[in-house]
Amino acid sequence: MLSRVIKSVALLTLISSVAACGGRGSSLGRIGPAATQDADPATSSTPRRLPPSAETGDGQSIWDAFKRQNTEAKVQVNRYLWAASLDVLSFMPVQSVDPFTGVIVFGYGTPPGGGRSYRATVYIDDPALDARSLNVALSSRGGSVAAGTQRAVEDAILNRARQMRIADGRL
């Protein structure tokens, strides 16, 4: 007799937990305006809105854990700006590169014909060949550099990227 009661309680618990995962079609457990709505949407005066998980499919449910995730990462970096940055700043040693975020970190290096050493961090945040896509942070051992120097480096990178794009278009 006791095992029959235990089995019944276990079965009832299993059924109620599975029913709770769905969350659709029943007004049991609802409070507020949702509890007073008609179960049949055809007889209801106002259209019944489903929860966001039921409308879009990307809500919270137990089955979301088993859906296949898109694991492919898209690279959103302009290849001409990337190559031009490496080309123009080739006198500096490359410390780290991350093509997925578009960051190139250069160490200290002295340009040909110059006496001052610089380091740079280049951030390419857009796939467009545009000045807004390129951010260059330039510094020297003595601190920050003049805005004109930084702008000249950005212009050199942009001009080299445009030259590379034009040369690639002729192929």
mmCIF file of C-alpha atoms in Angstrom:
data_model
loop_
_atom_site.group_PDB
_atom_site.id
_atom_site.type_symbol
_atom_site.label_atom_id
_atom_site.label_comp_id
_atom_site.label_asym_id
_atom_site.label_seq_id
_atom_site.Cartn_x
_atom_site.Cartn_y
_atom_site.Cartn_z
ATOM 1 C CA MET A 1 0.000 0.000 0.000
ATOM 2 C CA LEU A 2 2.811 2.407 0.926
ATOM 3 C CA SER A 3 4.738 1.712 -2.285
ATOM 4 C CA ARG A 4 1.572 2.445 -4.303
ATOM 5 C CA VAL A 5 1.236 5.852 -2.584
ATOM 6 C CA ILE A 6 4.917 6.623 -3.172
ATOM 7 C CA LYS A 7 4.593 5.689 -6.841
ATOM 8 C CA SER A 8 1.481 7.863 -7.197
ATOM 9 C CA VAL A 9 3.182 10.863 -5.583
ATOM 10 C CA ALA A 10 6.288 10.385 -7.741
ATOM 11 C CA LEU A 11 4.159 10.153 -10.892
ATOM 12 C CA LEU A 12 2.159 13.240 -9.922
ATOM 13 C CA THR A 13 5.390 15.168 -9.221
ATOM 14 C CA LEU A 14 6.850 14.113 -12.560
ATOM 15 C CA ILE A 15 3.744 15.131 -14.485
ATOM 16 C CA SER A 16 3.481 18.495 -12.747
ATOM 17 C CA SER A 17 7.171 19.288 -13.292
ATOM 18 C CA VAL A 18 6.934 18.463 -16.998
ATOM 19 C CA ALA A 19 3.756 20.529 -17.289
ATOM 20 C CA ALA A 20 5.469 23.464 -15.564
ATOM 21 C CA CYS A 21 8.241 23.483 -18.180
ATOM 22 C CA GLY A 22 5.828 24.282 -20.982
ATOM 23 C CA GLY A 23 4.016 27.206 -19.434
ATOM 24 C CA ARG A 24 1.553 27.360 -22.332
ATOM 25 C CA GLY A 25 -2.122 26.656 -22.614
ATOM 26 C CA SER A 26 -3.091 26.627 -18.964
ATOM 27 C CA SER A 27 -4.074 29.411 -16.613
ATOM 28 C CA LEU A 28 -3.243 27.396 -13.493
ATOM 29 C CA GLY A 29 -0.837 29.258 -11.280
ATOM 30 C CA ARG A 30 -1.396 32.591 -12.984
ATOM 31 C CA ILE A 31 -2.332 35.667 -11.075
ATOM 32 C CA GLY A 32 -3.640 39.036 -12.138
ATOM 33 C CA PRO A 33 -5.230 39.683 -15.553
ATOM 34 C CA ALA A 34 -3.749 36.519 -17.059
ATOM 35 C CA ALA A 35 -5.776 34.346 -14.648
ATOM 36 C CA THR A 36 -9.093 35.894 -15.700
ATOM 37 C CA GLN A 37 -8.594 35.509 -19.440
ATOM 38 C CA ASP A 38 -10.624 32.914 -21.265
ATOM 39 C CA ALA A 39 -8.901 29.677 -22.105
ATOM 40 C CA ASP A 40 -10.278 29.832 -25.657
ATOM 41 C CA PRO A 41 -8.818 32.801 -27.589
ATOM 42 C CA ALA A 42 -11.782 32.753 -29.999
ATOM 43 C CA THR A 43 -14.243 33.683 -27.213
ATOM 44 C CA SER A 44 -11.954 36.296 -25.676
ATOM 45 C CA SER A 45 -12.633 39.975 -26.366
ATOM 46 C CA THR A 46 -8.922 40.892 -26.327
ATOM 47 C CA PRO A 47 -6.290 38.929 -28.209
ATOM 48 C CA ARG A 48 -4.201 36.772 -25.916
ATOM 49 C CA ARG A 49 -0.474 37.464 -26.039
ATOM 50 C CA LEU A 50 1.821 34.536 -25.572
ATOM 51 C CA PRO A 51 4.891 34.903 -23.397
ATOM 52 C CA PRO A 52 8.041 36.020 -25.261
ATOM 53 C CA SER A 53 9.487 32.513 -25.159
ATOM 54 C CA ALA A 54 6.470 31.185 -27.035
ATOM 55 C CA GLU A 55 6.505 33.981 -29.637
ATOM 56 C CA THR A 56 10.170 34.144 -30.504
ATOM 57 C CA GLY A 57 11.501 30.772 -29.479
ATOM 58 C CA ASP A 58 14.534 32.241 -27.730
ATOM 59 C CA GLY A 59 13.118 32.507 -24.241
ATOM 60 C CA GLN A 60 13.682 30.413 -21.167
ATOM 61 C CA SER A 61 12.707 26.759 -21.213
ATOM 62 C CA ILE A 62 14.319 23.452 -20.446
ATOM 63 C CA TRP A 63 14.581 22.632 -24.148
ATOM 64 C CA ASP A 64 16.741 25.695 -24.869
ATOM 65 C CA ALA A 65 19.668 23.859 -23.290
ATOM 66 C CA PHE A 66 19.513 21.237 -26.052
ATOM 67 C CA LYS A 67 19.272 23.639 -28.997
ATOM 68 C CA ARG A 68 22.276 23.875 -31.230
ATOM 69 C CA GLN A 69 24.288 27.043 -30.681
ATOM 70 C CA ASN A 70 26.068 28.912 -33.483
ATOM 71 C CA THR A 71 29.720 28.549 -32.510
ATOM 72 C CA GLU A 72 31.166 30.208 -35.613
ATOM 73 C CA ALA A 73 32.665 33.601 -34.861
ATOM 74 C CA LYS A 74 32.458 36.247 -37.548
ATOM 75 C CA VAL A 75 35.480 38.432 -38.040
ATOM 76 C CA GLN A 76 34.350 42.052 -38.326
ATOM 77 C CA VAL A 77 37.690 43.605 -39.268
ATOM 78 C CA ASN A 78 38.599 45.285 -42.541
ATOM 79 C CA ARG A 79 41.444 43.276 -44.022
ATOM 80 C CA TYR A 80 42.960 46.252 -45.818
ATOM 81 C CA LEU A 81 43.135 48.332 -42.632
ATOM 82 C CA TRP A 82 44.590 45.329 -40.806
ATOM 83 C CA ALA A 83 47.311 44.730 -43.409
ATOM 84 C CA ALA A 84 48.036 48.447 -43.781
ATOM 85 C CA SER A 85 48.472 48.816 -40.008
ATOM 86 C CA LEU A 86 51.009 46.006 -39.983
ATOM 87 C CA ASP A 87 52.743 47.483 -43.032
ATOM 88 C CA VAL A 88 52.929 51.123 -41.905
ATOM 89 C CA LEU A 89 53.955 50.269 -38.347
ATOM 90 C CA SER A 90 56.358 47.508 -39.386
ATOM 91 C CA PHE A 91 59.229 49.255 -37.566
ATOM 92 C CA MET A 92 57.523 48.405 -34.273
ATOM 93 C CA PRO A 93 57.542 44.875 -32.844
ATOM 94 C CA VAL A 94 54.134 43.231 -32.653
ATOM 95 C CA GLN A 95 53.307 42.269 -29.066
ATOM 96 C CA SER A 96 49.819 40.845 -29.469
ATOM 97 C CA VAL A 97 47.164 40.453 -32.116
ATOM 98 C CA ASP A 98 43.498 39.579 -31.871
ATOM 99 C CA PRO A 99 41.785 39.464 -35.267
ATOM 100 C CA PHE A 100 38.389 38.697 -33.705
ATOM 101 C CA THR A 101 38.264 41.978 -31.782
ATOM 102 C CA GLY A 102 40.443 43.946 -34.209
ATOM 103 C CA VAL A 103 43.228 44.866 -31.787
ATOM 104 C CA ILE A 104 46.937 45.009 -32.638
ATOM 105 C CA VAL A 105 49.345 46.003 -29.877
ATOM 106 C CA PHE A 106 52.810 47.144 -30.940
ATOM 107 C CA GLY A 107 55.837 47.529 -28.677
ATOM 108 C CA TYR A 108 58.332 50.377 -28.675
ATOM 109 C CA GLY A 109 60.084 51.002 -31.971
ATOM 110 C CA THR A 110 61.978 53.852 -33.589
ATOM 111 C CA PRO A 111 60.846 54.899 -37.083
ATOM 112 C CA PRO A 112 63.491 55.018 -39.821
ATOM 113 C CA GLY A 113 65.228 58.375 -39.713
ATOM 114 C CA GLY A 114 63.725 59.261 -36.336
ATOM 115 C CA GLY A 115 65.265 59.510 -32.923
ATOM 116 C CA ARG A 116 62.193 58.999 -30.762
ATOM 117 C CA SER A 117 60.655 55.593 -30.028
ATOM 118 C CA TYR A 118 56.910 55.054 -30.113
ATOM 119 C CA ARG A 119 54.452 52.348 -29.246
ATOM 120 C CA ALA A 120 50.959 51.967 -30.663
ATOM 121 C CA THR A 121 47.701 50.165 -30.195
ATOM 122 C CA VAL A 122 45.498 49.874 -33.274
ATOM 123 C CA TYR A 123 41.797 49.104 -32.947
ATOM 124 C CA ILE A 124 39.765 48.330 -36.064
ATOM 125 C CA ASP A 125 36.104 48.147 -35.088
ATOM 126 C CA ASP A 126 34.230 48.023 -38.380
ATOM 127 C CA PRO A 127 34.525 46.051 -41.627
ATOM 128 C CA ALA A 128 34.231 49.261 -43.695
ATOM 129 C CA LEU A 129 37.286 50.920 -45.212
ATOM 130 C CA ASP A 130 36.591 54.181 -43.443
ATOM 131 C CA ALA A 131 38.387 56.567 -41.089
ATOM 132 C CA ARG A 132 35.762 55.891 -38.415
ATOM 133 C CA SER A 133 36.756 52.223 -38.424
ATOM 134 C CA LEU A 134 40.331 52.941 -37.376
ATOM 135 C CA ASN A 135 41.483 54.040 -33.912
ATOM 136 C CA VAL A 136 45.180 54.462 -33.195
ATOM 137 C CA ALA A 137 46.577 55.146 -29.734
ATOM 138 C CA LEU A 138 50.159 56.337 -30.029
ATOM 139 C CA SER A 139 52.539 57.092 -27.183
ATOM 140 C CA SER A 140 56.255 57.564 -26.640
ATOM 141 C CA ARG A 141 58.547 56.797 -23.748
ATOM 142 C CA GLY A 142 58.088 60.370 -22.577
ATOM 143 C CA GLY A 143 54.276 60.128 -22.521
ATOM 144 C CA SER A 144 51.642 61.125 -25.040
ATOM 145 C CA VAL A 145 52.420 62.396 -28.502
ATOM 146 C CA ALA A 146 51.100 65.410 -30.367
ATOM 147 C CA ALA A 147 47.685 65.068 -31.983
ATOM 148 C CA GLY A 148 49.226 65.884 -35.361
ATOM 149 C CA THR A 149 51.617 62.948 -35.091
ATOM 150 C CA GLN A 150 48.804 60.581 -34.229
ATOM 151 C CA ARG A 151 46.674 61.907 -37.087
ATOM 152 C CA ALA A 152 49.622 61.520 -39.499
ATOM 153 C CA VAL A 153 49.960 57.835 -38.521
ATOM 154 C CA GLU A 154 46.211 57.281 -38.988
ATOM 155 C CA ASP A 155 46.346 59.003 -42.392
ATOM 156 C CA ALA A 156 49.323 56.889 -43.443
ATOM 157 C CA ILE A 157 47.460 53.704 -42.490
ATOM 158 C CA LEU A 158 44.310 54.825 -44.329
ATOM 159 C CA ASN A 159 46.258 55.815 -47.458
ATOM 160 C CA ARG A 160 48.099 52.496 -47.487
ATOM 161 C CA ALA A 161 44.813 50.597 -47.039
ATOM 162 C CA ARG A 162 43.286 52.480 -49.972
ATOM 163 C CA GLN A 163 46.340 51.717 -52.117
ATOM 164 C CA MET A 164 46.045 48.031 -51.221
ATOM 165 C CA ARG A 165 42.332 48.042 -52.058
ATOM 166 C CA ILE A 166 42.942 49.676 -55.438
ATOM 167 C CA ALA A 167 45.747 47.226 -56.226
ATOM 168 C CA ASP A 168 43.492 44.328 -55.222
ATOM 169 C CA GLY A 169 40.730 45.605 -57.511
ATOM 170 C CA ARG A 170 42.999 45.392 -60.543
ATOM 171 C CA LEU A 171 43.438 41.637 -60.171
#
